Amino acid sequence: MADKPQSGSILGIPYNFERPSLGRLLSAHWKPGEGMIVEKPFGIGYTLNLANWRSWIVVLVAGVLLWQERGGADDFDESDDGDEPVEVVVDD
């Protein structure tokens, strides 16, 4: 049986199933000369390049959205009285 390649690309999407190492993981996420998106060191697809400032903005926005979803903004919901009836006036 022929050996299958451990890394390459299919339809333009990179893959790498070689055994991961700490050095390869760190160097894949910190590439100062590259763009915001780089190939994953293990698995299929792309990941963020943490040496690029735009990646930190993406991480910050994702963190704020997660904080907001988990109830970090409960102070704003306290003033909303959703349980009381609302009077609607219609002019003819």
Coordinates of N, CA and C in Angstrom, one line a residue:
M1 N 0.8 -1.2 0.0 CA 0.0 0.0 0.0 C 0.9 1.2 0.0
A2 N 0.5 2.2 -0.8 CA 1.4 3.4 -1.0 C 1.2 4.3 0.3
D3 N 2.3 5.0 0.6 CA 2.2 6.0 1.7 C 1.4 7.2 1.3
K4 N 0.5 7.7 2.1 CA -0.3 8.8 1.8 C 0.5 10.1 2.3
P5 N 0.4 11.2 1.6 CA 1.2 12.4 2.0 C 0.5 12.9 3.3
Q6 N 1.4 13.4 4.2 CA 1.0 13.9 5.5 C 0.6 15.4 5.4
S7 N 1.0 16.1 4.3 CA 0.6 17.5 4.2 C 0.5 17.8 2.7
G8 N -0.3 18.9 2.4 CA -0.5 19.3 1.0 C -1.7 20.2 1.0
S9 N -2.4 20.2 -0.2 CA -3.6 21.0 -0.2 C -4.6 20.3 -1.2
I10 N -5.9 20.4 -0.8 CA -7.0 19.9 -1.7 C -7.9 21.0 -2.0
L11 N -8.1 21.3 -3.2 CA -9.0 22.4 -3.7 C -8.5 23.7 -3.1
G12 N -7.2 23.9 -2.9 CA -6.7 25.2 -2.4 C -6.7 25.3 -0.9
I13 N -7.2 24.3 -0.2 CA -7.3 24.3 1.3 C -6.1 23.5 1.8
P14 N -5.2 24.1 2.6 CA -4.1 23.3 3.1 C -4.5 22.3 4.2
Y15 N -3.7 21.2 4.3 CA -3.9 20.3 5.4 C -2.5 19.8 5.8
N16 N -2.4 19.4 7.1 CA -1.1 18.9 7.6 C -1.4 18.0 8.8
F17 N -1.1 16.7 8.6 CA -1.4 15.8 9.6 C -0.1 15.2 10.2
E18 N 1.0 15.9 10.1 CA 2.2 15.5 10.7 C 2.1 15.6 12.2
R19 N 2.9 14.9 12.9 CA 2.8 15.0 14.4 C 3.2 16.4 14.8
P20 N 2.3 17.1 15.6 CA 2.6 18.5 16.0 C 3.7 18.5 17.0
S21 N 4.5 19.6 17.0 CA 5.5 19.9 18.0 C 5.3 21.3 18.5
L22 N 5.8 21.6 19.7 CA 5.6 22.9 20.3 C 6.3 24.0 19.4
G23 N 7.4 23.7 18.9 CA 8.1 24.7 18.1 C 7.3 25.0 16.8
R24 N 6.8 24.0 16.2 CA 6.0 24.3 15.0 C 4.7 25.0 15.3
L25 N 4.1 24.7 16.4 CA 2.8 25.4 16.8 C 3.1 26.8 17.1
L26 N 4.2 27.1 17.8 CA 4.5 28.5 18.1 C 4.9 29.3 16.9
S27 N 5.7 28.7 16.0 CA 6.2 29.4 14.8 C 5.0 29.6 13.8
A28 N 4.0 28.8 13.8 CA 2.9 28.9 12.9 C 2.0 30.0 13.3
H29 N 1.9 30.3 14.5 CA 1.0 31.4 15.0 C 1.7 32.8 15.1
W30 N 3.0 32.8 14.9 CA 3.8 34.1 15.1 C 4.7 34.2 13.9
K31 N 4.2 34.8 12.8 CA 5.0 35.0 11.6 C 4.9 36.5 11.2
P32 N 5.9 37.3 11.7 CA 5.8 38.7 11.5 C 5.8 39.2 10.1
G33 N 6.4 38.5 9.1 CA 6.4 39.0 7.8 C 5.2 38.6 6.9
E34 N 4.3 37.9 7.5 CA 3.1 37.4 6.7 C 1.9 38.2 7.0
G35 N 0.8 37.8 6.4 CA -0.5 38.5 6.5 C -1.2 38.1 7.8
M36 N -2.5 38.4 7.8 CA -3.3 38.1 9.0 C -3.7 36.6 9.1
I37 N -3.8 35.9 8.0 CA -4.2 34.5 8.0 C -3.0 33.7 7.5
V38 N -2.7 32.6 8.2 CA -1.6 31.7 7.9 C -2.2 30.2 7.9
E39 N -1.4 29.3 7.3 CA -1.8 27.9 7.3 C -1.7 27.4 8.8
K40 N -2.6 26.4 9.1 CA -2.6 25.8 10.4 C -1.4 24.9 10.5
P41 N -0.8 24.8 11.7 CA 0.3 23.9 11.9 C -0.1 22.4 11.9
F42 N -1.3 22.2 12.3 CA -1.9 20.8 12.4 C -3.4 20.9 12.1
G43 N -3.8 20.0 11.2 CA -5.2 20.0 10.8 C -5.5 20.5 9.4
I44 N -6.7 21.0 9.3 CA -7.1 21.5 7.9 C -7.5 23.0 8.0
G45 N -7.0 23.8 7.1 CA -7.4 25.2 7.0 C -6.4 26.2 7.4
Y46 N -6.9 27.3 7.9 CA -6.1 28.5 8.2 C -6.3 28.9 9.7
T47 N -5.4 29.7 10.2 CA -5.5 30.3 11.5 C -5.0 31.7 11.5
L48 N -5.2 32.4 12.6 CA -4.8 33.8 12.8 C -3.3 33.9 13.0
N49 N -2.6 34.9 12.4 CA -1.2 35.2 12.7 C -1.2 36.2 13.8
L50 N -0.8 35.8 15.0 CA -0.8 36.7 16.1 C 0.3 37.8 16.1
A51 N 1.2 37.8 15.1 CA 2.1 38.8 14.9 C 1.6 40.0 14.2
N52 N 0.4 39.9 13.6 CA -0.3 40.9 12.9 C -1.3 41.6 13.8
W53 N -1.3 42.9 13.8 CA -2.2 43.7 14.7 C -3.7 43.5 14.3
R54 N -4.0 43.2 13.1 CA -5.4 43.0 12.7 C -6.0 41.7 13.4
S55 N -5.1 40.7 13.6 CA -5.6 39.5 14.3 C -6.0 39.8 15.7
W56 N -5.3 40.7 16.4 CA -5.6 41.1 17.8 C -7.0 41.8 17.8
I57 N -7.3 42.6 16.8 CA -8.6 43.2 16.7 C -9.7 42.2 16.6
V58 N -9.5 41.2 15.7 CA -10.4 40.1 15.6 C -10.6 39.3 16.9
V59 N -9.6 39.1 17.6 CA -9.6 38.4 18.9 C -10.4 39.2 19.9
L60 N -10.1 40.6 19.9 CA -10.8 41.5 20.8 C -12.3 41.5 20.5
V61 N -12.7 41.7 19.3 CA -14.1 41.7 18.9 C -14.8 40.4 19.3
A62 N -14.1 39.3 19.0 CA -14.7 38.0 19.4 C -14.9 37.9 20.9
G63 N -13.9 38.4 21.6 CA -14.0 38.3 23.1 C -15.2 39.2 23.6
V64 N -15.3 40.4 23.1 CA -16.4 41.3 23.5 C -17.8 40.7 23.1
L65 N -17.9 40.1 22.0 CA -19.2 39.4 21.6 C -19.5 38.3 22.5
L66 N -18.5 37.5 22.9 CA -18.7 36.4 23.8 C -19.1 36.8 25.1
W67 N -18.4 37.9 25.6 CA -18.8 38.5 26.9 C -20.2 39.0 26.9
Q68 N -20.6 39.6 25.9 CA -21.9 40.2 25.8 C -23.0 39.0 25.7
E69 N -22.7 38.0 25.0 CA -23.6 36.9 24.9 C -23.8 36.1 26.2
R70 N -22.7 36.0 27.0 CA -22.8 35.3 28.2 C -23.4 36.1 29.4
G71 N -23.9 37.3 29.1 CA -24.6 38.0 30.1 C -23.8 39.1 30.8
G72 N -22.7 39.5 30.2 CA -21.9 40.6 30.8 C -22.6 41.9 30.7
A73 N -23.6 42.1 29.9 CA -24.3 43.4 29.7 C -25.6 43.3 30.4
D74 N -25.8 42.7 31.6 CA -27.0 42.6 32.3 C -27.5 43.9 32.8
D75 N -26.7 44.9 33.0 CA -27.1 46.2 33.5 C -28.0 46.9 32.6
F76 N -27.9 46.7 31.3 CA -28.8 47.3 30.4 C -30.2 46.7 30.3
D77 N -30.3 45.5 30.7 CA -31.6 44.8 30.6 C -32.4 45.1 31.9
E78 N -31.9 45.6 33.0 CA -32.6 45.8 34.2 C -33.6 46.9 34.0
S79 N -33.3 47.9 33.2 CA -34.3 49.1 33.0 C -35.4 48.7 32.1
D80 N -35.4 47.6 31.4 CA -36.4 47.2 30.5 C -37.5 46.4 31.3
D81 N -38.7 47.0 31.4 CA -39.8 46.4 32.1 C -40.6 45.6 31.1
G82 N -40.2 44.5 30.8 CA -40.9 43.7 29.8 C -42.2 43.0 30.3
D83 N -42.3 42.9 31.7 CA -43.4 42.2 32.3 C -44.7 43.0 32.4
E84 N -44.6 44.3 32.4 CA -45.8 45.2 32.6 C -46.5 45.4 31.2
P85 N -47.8 45.6 31.3 CA -48.6 45.8 30.0 C -48.2 47.2 29.4
V86 N -48.4 47.3 28.1 CA -48.1 48.5 27.4 C -49.4 49.1 26.9
E87 N -49.6 50.4 27.1 CA -50.8 51.1 26.6 C -50.5 51.6 25.2
V88 N -51.4 51.3 24.2 CA -51.2 51.7 22.9 C -52.4 52.6 22.5
V89 N -52.1 53.8 22.0 CA -53.2 54.8 21.6 C -53.1 54.9 20.1
V90 N -54.3 54.7 19.5 CA -54.4 54.8 18.1 C -55.4 55.9 17.7
D91 N -54.9 56.9 16.9 CA -55.7 58.0 16.5 C -56.4 57.6 15.2
D92 N -57.7 57.9 15.1 CA -58.4 57.7 13.8 C -58.4 58.9 12.9

